[in-house]
PDB file of C-alpha atoms in Angstrom:
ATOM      1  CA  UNK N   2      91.630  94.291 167.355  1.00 47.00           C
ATOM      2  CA  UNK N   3      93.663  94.952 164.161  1.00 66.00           C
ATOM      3  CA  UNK N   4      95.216  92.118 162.420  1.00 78.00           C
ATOM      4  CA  UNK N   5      98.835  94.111 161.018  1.00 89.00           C
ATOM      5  CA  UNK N   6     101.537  91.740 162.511  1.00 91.00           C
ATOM      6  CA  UNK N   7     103.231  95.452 162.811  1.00 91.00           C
ATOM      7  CA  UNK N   8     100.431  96.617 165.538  1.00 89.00           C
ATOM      8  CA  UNK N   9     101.403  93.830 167.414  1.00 90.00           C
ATOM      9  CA  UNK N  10     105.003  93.520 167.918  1.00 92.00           C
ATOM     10  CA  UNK N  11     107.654  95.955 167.393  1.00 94.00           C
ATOM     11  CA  UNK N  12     110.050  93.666 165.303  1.00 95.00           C
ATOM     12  CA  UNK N  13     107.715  93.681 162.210  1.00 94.00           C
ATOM     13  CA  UNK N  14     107.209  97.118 162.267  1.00 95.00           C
ATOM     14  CA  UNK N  15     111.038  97.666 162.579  1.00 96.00           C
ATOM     15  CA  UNK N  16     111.347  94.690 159.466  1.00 96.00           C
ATOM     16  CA  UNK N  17     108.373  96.727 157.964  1.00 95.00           C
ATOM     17  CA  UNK N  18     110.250  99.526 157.557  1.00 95.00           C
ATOM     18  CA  UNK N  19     113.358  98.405 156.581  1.00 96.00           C
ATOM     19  CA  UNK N  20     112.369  96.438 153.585  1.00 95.00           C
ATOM     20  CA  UNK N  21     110.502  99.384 152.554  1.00 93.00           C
ATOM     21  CA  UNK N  22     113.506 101.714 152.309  1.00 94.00           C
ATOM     22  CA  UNK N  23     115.967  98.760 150.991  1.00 94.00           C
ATOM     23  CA  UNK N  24     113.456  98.226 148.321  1.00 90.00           C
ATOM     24  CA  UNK N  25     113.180 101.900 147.540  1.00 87.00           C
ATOM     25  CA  UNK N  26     116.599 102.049 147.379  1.00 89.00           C
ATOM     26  CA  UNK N  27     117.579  98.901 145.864  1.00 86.00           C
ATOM     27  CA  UNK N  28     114.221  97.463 144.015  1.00 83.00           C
ATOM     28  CA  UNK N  29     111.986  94.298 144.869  1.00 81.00           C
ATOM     29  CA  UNK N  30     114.160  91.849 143.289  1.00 81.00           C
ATOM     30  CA  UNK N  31     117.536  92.833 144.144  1.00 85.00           C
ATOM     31  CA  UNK N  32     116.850  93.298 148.158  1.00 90.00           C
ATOM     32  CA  UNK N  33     117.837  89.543 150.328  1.00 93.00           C
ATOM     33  CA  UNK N  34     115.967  88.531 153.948  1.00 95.00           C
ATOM     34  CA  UNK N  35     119.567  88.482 154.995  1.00 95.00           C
ATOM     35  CA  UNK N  36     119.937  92.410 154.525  1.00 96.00           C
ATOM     36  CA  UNK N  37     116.519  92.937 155.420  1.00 96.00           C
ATOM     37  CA  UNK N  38     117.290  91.527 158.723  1.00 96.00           C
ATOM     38  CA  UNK N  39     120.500  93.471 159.081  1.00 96.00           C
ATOM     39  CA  UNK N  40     118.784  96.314 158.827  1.00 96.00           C
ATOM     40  CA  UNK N  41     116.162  95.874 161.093  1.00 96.00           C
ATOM     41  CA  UNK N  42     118.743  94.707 163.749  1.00 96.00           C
ATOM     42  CA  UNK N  43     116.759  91.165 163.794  1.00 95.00           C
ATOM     43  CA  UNK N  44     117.892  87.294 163.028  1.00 94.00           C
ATOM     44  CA  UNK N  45     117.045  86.014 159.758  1.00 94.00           C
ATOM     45  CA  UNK N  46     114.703  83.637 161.186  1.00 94.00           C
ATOM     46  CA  UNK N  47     112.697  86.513 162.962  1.00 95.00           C
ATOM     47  CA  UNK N  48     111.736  87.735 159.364  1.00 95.00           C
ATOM     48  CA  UNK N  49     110.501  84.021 158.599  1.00 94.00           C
ATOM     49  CA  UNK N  50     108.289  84.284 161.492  1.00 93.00           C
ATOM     50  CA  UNK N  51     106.677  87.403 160.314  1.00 94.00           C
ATOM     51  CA  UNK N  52     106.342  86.431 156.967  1.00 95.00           C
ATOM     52  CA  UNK N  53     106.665  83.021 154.958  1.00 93.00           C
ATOM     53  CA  UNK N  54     109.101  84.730 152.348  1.00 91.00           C
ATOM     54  CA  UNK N  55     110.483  87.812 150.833  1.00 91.00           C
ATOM     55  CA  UNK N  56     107.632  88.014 148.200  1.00 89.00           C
ATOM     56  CA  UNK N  57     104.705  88.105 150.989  1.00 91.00           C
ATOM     57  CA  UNK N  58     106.695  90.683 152.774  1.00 93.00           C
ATOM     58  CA  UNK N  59     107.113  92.549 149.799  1.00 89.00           C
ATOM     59  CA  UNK N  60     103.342  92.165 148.732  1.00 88.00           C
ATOM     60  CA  UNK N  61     102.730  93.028 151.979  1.00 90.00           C
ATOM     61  CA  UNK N  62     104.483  96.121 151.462  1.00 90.00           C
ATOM     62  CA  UNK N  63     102.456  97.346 148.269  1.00 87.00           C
ATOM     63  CA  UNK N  64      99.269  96.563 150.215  1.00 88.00           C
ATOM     64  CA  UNK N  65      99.591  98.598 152.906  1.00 91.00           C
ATOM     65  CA  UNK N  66     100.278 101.748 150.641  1.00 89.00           C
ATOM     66  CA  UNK N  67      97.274 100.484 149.316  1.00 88.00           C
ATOM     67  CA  UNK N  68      95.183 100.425 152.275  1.00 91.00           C
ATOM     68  CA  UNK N  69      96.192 103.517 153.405  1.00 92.00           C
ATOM     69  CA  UNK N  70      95.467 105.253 150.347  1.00 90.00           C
ATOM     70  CA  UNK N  71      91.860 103.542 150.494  1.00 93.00           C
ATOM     71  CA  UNK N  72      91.419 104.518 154.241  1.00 95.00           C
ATOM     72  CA  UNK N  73      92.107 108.089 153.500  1.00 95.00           C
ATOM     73  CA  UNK N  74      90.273 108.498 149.797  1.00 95.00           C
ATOM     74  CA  UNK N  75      87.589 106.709 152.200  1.00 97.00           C
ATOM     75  CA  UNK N  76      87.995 109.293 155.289  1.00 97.00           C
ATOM     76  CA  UNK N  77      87.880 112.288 152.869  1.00 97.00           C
ATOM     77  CA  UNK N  78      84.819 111.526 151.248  1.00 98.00           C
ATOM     78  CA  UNK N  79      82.821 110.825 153.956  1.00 98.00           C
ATOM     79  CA  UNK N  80      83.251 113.728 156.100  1.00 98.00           C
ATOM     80  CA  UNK N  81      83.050 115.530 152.682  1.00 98.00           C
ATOM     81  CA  UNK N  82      80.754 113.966 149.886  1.00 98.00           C
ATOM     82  CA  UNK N  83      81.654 117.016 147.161  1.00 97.00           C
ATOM     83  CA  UNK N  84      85.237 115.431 147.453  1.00 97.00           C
ATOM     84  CA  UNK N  85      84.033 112.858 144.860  1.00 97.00           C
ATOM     85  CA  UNK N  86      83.879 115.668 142.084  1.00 97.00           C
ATOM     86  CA  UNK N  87      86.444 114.824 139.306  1.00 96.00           C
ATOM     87  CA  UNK N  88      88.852 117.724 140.203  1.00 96.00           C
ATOM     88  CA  UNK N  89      88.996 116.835 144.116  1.00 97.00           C
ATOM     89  CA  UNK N  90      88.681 113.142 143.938  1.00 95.00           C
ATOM     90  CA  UNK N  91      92.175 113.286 141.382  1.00 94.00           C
ATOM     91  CA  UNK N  92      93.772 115.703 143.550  1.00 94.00           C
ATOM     92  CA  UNK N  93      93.661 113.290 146.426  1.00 94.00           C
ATOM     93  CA  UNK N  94      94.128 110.138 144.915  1.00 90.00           C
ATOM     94  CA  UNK N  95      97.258 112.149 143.653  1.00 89.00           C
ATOM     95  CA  UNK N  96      98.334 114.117 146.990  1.00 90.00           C
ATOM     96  CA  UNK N  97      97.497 110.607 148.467  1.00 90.00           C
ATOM     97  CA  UNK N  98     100.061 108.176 146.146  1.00 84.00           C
ATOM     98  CA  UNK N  99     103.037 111.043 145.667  1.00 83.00           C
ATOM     99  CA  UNK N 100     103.090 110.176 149.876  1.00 85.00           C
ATOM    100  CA  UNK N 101     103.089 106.653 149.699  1.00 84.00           C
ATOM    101  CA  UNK N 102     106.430 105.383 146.981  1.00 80.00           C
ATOM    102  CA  UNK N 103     105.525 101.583 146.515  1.00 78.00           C
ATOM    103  CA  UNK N 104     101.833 102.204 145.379  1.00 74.00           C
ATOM    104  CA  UNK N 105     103.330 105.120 142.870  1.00 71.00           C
ATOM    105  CA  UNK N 106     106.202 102.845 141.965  1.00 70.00           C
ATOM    106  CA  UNK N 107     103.206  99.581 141.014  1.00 66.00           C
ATOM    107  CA  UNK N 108     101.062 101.764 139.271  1.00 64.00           C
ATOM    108  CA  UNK N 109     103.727 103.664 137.418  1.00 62.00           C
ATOM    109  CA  UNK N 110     104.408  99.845 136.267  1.00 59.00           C
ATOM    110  CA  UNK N 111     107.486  98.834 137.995  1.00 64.00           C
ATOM    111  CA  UNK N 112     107.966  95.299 136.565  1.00 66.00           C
ATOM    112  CA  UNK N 113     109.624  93.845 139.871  1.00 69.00           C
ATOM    113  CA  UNK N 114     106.473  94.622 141.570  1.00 66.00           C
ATOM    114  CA  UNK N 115     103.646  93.867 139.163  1.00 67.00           C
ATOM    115  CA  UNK N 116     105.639  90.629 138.810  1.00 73.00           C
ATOM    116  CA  UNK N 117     105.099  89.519 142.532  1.00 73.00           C
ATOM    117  CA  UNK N 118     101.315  90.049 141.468  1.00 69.00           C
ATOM    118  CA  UNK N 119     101.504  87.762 138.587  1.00 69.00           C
ATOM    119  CA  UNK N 120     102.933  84.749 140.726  1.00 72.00           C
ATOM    120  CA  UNK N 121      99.692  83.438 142.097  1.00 72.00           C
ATOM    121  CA  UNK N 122      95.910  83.418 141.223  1.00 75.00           C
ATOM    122  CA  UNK N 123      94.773  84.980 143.694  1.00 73.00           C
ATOM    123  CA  UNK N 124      97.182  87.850 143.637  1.00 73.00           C
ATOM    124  CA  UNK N 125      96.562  88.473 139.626  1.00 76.00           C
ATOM    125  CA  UNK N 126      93.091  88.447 140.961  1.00 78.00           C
ATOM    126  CA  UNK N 127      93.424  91.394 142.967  1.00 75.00           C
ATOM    127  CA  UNK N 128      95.572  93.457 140.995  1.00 75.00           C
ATOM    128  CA  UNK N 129      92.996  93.053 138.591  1.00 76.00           C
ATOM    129  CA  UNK N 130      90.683  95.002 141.007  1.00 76.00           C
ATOM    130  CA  UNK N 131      93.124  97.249 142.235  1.00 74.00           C
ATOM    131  CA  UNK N 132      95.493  98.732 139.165  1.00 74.00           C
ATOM    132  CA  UNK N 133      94.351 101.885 137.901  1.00 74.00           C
ATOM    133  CA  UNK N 134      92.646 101.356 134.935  1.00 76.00           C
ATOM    134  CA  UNK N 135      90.309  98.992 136.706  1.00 82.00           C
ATOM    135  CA  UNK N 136      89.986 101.531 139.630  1.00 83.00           C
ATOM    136  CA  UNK N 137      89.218 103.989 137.021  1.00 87.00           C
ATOM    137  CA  UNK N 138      85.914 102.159 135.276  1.00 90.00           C
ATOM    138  CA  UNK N 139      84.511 101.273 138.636  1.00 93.00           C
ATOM    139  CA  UNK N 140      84.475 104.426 139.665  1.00 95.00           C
ATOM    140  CA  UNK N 141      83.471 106.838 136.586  1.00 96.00           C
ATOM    141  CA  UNK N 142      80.369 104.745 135.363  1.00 97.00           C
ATOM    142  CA  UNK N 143      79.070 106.138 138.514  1.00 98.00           C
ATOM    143  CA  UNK N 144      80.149 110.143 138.335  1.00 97.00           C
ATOM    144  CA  UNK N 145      78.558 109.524 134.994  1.00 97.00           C
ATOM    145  CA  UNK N 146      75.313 107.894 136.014  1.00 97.00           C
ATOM    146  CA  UNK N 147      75.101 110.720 139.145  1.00 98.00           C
ATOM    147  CA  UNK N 148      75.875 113.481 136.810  1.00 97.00           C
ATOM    148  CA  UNK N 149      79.270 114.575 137.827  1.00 97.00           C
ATOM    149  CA  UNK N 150      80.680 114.038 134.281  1.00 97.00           C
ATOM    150  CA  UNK N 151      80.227 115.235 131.170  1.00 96.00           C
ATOM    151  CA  UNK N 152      77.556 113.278 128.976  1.00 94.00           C
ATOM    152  CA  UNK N 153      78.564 114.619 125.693  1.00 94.00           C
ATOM    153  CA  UNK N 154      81.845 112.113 125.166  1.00 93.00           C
ATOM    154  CA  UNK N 155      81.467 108.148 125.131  1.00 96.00           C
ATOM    155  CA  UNK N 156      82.155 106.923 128.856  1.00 96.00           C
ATOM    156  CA  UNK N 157      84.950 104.124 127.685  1.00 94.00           C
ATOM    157  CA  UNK N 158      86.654 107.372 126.059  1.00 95.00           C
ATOM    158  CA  UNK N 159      86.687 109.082 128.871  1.00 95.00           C
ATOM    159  CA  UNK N 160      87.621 106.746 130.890  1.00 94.00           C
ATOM    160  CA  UNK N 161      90.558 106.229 129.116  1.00 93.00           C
ATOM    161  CA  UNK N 162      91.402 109.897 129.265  1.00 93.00           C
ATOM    162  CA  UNK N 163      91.541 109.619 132.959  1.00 92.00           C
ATOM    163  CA  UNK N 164      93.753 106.564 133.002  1.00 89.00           C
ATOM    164  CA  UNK N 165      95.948 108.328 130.764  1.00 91.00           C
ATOM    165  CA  UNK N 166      96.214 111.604 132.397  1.00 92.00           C
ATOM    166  CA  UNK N 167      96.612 110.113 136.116  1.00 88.00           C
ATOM    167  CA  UNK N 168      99.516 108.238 134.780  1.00 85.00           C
ATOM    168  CA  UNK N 169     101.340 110.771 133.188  1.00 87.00           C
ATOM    169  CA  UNK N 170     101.095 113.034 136.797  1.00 88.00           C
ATOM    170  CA  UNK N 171     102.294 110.231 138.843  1.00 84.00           C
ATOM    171  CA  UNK N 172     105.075 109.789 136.592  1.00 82.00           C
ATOM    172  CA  UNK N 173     105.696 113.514 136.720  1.00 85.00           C
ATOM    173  CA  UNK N 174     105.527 114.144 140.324  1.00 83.00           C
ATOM    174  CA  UNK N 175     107.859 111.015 140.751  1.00 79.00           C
ATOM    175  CA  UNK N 176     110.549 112.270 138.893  1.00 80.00           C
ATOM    176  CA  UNK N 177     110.258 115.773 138.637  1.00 80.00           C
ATOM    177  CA  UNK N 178     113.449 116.196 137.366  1.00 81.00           C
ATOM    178  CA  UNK N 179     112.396 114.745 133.753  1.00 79.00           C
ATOM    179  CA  UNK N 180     109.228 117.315 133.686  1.00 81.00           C
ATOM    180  CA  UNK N 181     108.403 120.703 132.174  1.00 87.00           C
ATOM    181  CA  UNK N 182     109.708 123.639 134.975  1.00 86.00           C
ATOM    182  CA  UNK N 183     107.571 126.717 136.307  1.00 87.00           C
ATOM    183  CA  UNK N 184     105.277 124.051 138.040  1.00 88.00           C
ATOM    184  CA  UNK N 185     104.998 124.932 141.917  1.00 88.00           C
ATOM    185  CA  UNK N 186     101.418 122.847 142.688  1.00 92.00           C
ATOM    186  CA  UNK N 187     101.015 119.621 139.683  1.00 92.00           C
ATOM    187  CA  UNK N 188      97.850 119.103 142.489  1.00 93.00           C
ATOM    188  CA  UNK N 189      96.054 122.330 141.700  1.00 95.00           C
ATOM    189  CA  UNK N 190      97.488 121.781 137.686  1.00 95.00           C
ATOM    190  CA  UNK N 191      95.131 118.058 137.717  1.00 95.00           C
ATOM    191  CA  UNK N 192      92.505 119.313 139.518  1.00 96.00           C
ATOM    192  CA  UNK N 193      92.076 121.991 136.966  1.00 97.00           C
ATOM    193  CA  UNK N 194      92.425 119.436 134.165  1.00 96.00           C
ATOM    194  CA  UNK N 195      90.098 117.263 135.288  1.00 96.00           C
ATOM    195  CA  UNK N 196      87.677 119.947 135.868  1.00 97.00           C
ATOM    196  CA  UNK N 197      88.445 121.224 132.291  1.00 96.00           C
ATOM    197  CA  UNK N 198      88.109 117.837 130.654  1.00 95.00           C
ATOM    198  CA  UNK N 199      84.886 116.028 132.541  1.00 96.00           C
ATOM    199  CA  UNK N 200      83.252 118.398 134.864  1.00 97.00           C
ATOM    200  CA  UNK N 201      79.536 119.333 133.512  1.00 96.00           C
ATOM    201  CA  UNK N 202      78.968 123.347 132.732  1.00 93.00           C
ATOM    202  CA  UNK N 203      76.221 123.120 135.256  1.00 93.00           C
ATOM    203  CA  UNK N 204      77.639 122.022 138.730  1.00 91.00           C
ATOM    204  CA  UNK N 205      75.329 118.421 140.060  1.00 95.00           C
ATOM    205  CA  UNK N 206      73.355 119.266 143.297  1.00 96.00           C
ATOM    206  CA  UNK N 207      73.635 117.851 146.391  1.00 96.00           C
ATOM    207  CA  UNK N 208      71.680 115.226 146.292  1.00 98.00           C
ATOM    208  CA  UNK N 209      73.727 113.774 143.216  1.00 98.00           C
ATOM    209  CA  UNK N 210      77.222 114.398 145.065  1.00 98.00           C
ATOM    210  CA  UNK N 211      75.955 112.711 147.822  1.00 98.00           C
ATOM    211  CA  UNK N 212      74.908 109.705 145.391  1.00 98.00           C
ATOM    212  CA  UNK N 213      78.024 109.513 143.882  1.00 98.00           C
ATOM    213  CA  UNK N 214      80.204 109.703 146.915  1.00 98.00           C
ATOM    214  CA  UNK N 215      78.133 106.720 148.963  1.00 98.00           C
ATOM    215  CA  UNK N 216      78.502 104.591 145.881  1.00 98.00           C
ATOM    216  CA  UNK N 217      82.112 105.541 145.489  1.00 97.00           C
ATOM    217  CA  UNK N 218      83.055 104.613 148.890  1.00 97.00           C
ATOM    218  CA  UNK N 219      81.630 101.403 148.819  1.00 97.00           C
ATOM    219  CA  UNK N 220      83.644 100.665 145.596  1.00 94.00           C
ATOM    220  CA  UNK N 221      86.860 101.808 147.857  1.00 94.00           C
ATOM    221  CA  UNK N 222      85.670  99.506 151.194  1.00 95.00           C
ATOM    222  CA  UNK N 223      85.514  97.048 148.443  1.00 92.00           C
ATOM    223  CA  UNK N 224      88.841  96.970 147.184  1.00 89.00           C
ATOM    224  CA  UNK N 225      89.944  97.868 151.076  1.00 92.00           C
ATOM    225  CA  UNK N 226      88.516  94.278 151.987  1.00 91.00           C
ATOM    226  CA  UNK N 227      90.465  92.632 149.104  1.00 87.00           C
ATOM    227  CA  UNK N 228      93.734  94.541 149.816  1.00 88.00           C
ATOM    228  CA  UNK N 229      93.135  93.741 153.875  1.00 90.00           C
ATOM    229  CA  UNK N 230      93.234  90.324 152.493  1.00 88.00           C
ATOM    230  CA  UNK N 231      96.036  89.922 150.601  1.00 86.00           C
ATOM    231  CA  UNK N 232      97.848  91.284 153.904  1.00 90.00           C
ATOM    232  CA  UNK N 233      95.998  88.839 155.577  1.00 89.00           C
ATOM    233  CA  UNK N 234      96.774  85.902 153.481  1.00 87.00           C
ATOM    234  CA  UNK N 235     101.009  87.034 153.330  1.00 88.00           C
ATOM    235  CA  UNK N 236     101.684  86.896 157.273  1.00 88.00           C
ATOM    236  CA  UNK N 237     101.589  85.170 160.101  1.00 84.00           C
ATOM    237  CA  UNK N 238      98.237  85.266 161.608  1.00 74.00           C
ATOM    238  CA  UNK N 239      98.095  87.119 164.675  1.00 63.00           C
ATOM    239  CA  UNK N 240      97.505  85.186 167.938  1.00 59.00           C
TER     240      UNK N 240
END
């Protein structure tokens, strides 16, 4: 039986989606309980028995754009292992975040939200785990060791490189208005960028791919576990 407060009682999911669009609108640290509960057409003390406090709402929030984006990168490589290859496994993470605003808002570095992460151990914890650059050196030590990357560049380098370039699409996608024109697909634009920049001349067989993408998923059921958590830890338990 899932554990989402939201799968079991249609008040949370209606305060679920309210604070998500007042703090889309608004931001994390502006938004009250009070006009969270207006919106969903609740009292404010319904809201307190959903969730302890605005923050744990609000984390809770972030961590279900989270967990969806694991249970789909998850999904995807499964029922296709060559989906781990540089080029595909950016284009999803990408297609993945631009449809999911509070995960591209935290790793774009929105300081209301990476602040709610910095109040308690446990939380900095996790973010540790879970912010890009940490997602990004669990997961190409082992394209690397499978084959899947380029061996002629230090790792750490490009690493970094990968970090860097993710960044700079989520911030392009998310306000397209600031970036270059004559774009129609950034997607197919970062898949062919991270083909260009770590994909080997000769393509790894299947054997390797399907090395790479069991190892990869377990580093995503990982950080699905620890995100599953934090949810966990920020609501009411369910009865």
């Amino acid at each position: 039986m899932s554990q989402l407060v939201e799968h079991h009682s249609r008040k949370a999911a209606r305060i679920l989606d309210s604070a998500r669009e007042l703090v889309l609108d608004h931001g994390a640290g502006k938004v009250t309980v009070s006009e969270i509960s207006r919106a969903a057409g609740v009292g404010k003390g319904t809201v307190y028995l959903y969730w302890p406090s605005k923050e744990d709402l609000i984390r809770g929030l972030f961590a279900r754009d989270l967990l969806t984006l694991m249970d789909q990168s998850i999904s995807r490589i499964t029922a296709d292992p060559a989906t781990v290859q540089p080029r595909h496994l950016a284009a999803l993470l990408l297609r993945t975040t631009r449809q999911l605003p509070l995960a591209n808002r935290t790793y774009r570095g929105d300081t209301e939200l990476l602040r709610l992460f910095a109040e308690e151990p446990a939380d900095r914890e996790l973010f540790a785990r879970i912010n890009p650059a940490a997602m990004c050196s669990a997961v190409m030590p082992i394209l690397h060791r499978h084959g899947l990357i380029r061996d002629d560049q230090p790792l750490p380098r490009q690493t970094y490189v990968v970090h860097a370039v993710l960044g700079g699409f989520f911030a392009a996608v998310s306000e397209p208005a600031i970036a270059p024109p004559g774009v129609d697909d950034p997607v197919e634009v970062l898949a062919d960028t991270m083909a260009t920049l770590l994909e080997p001349a000769a393509p790894p067989g299947r054997a390797a791919i399907a090395a790479a993408a069991e190892e990869t998923v377990a580093v995503f059921r990982d950080v699905r576990a620890a995100v599953l958590d934090l949810i966990h830890r920020g609501q009411t338990p369910v009865p």
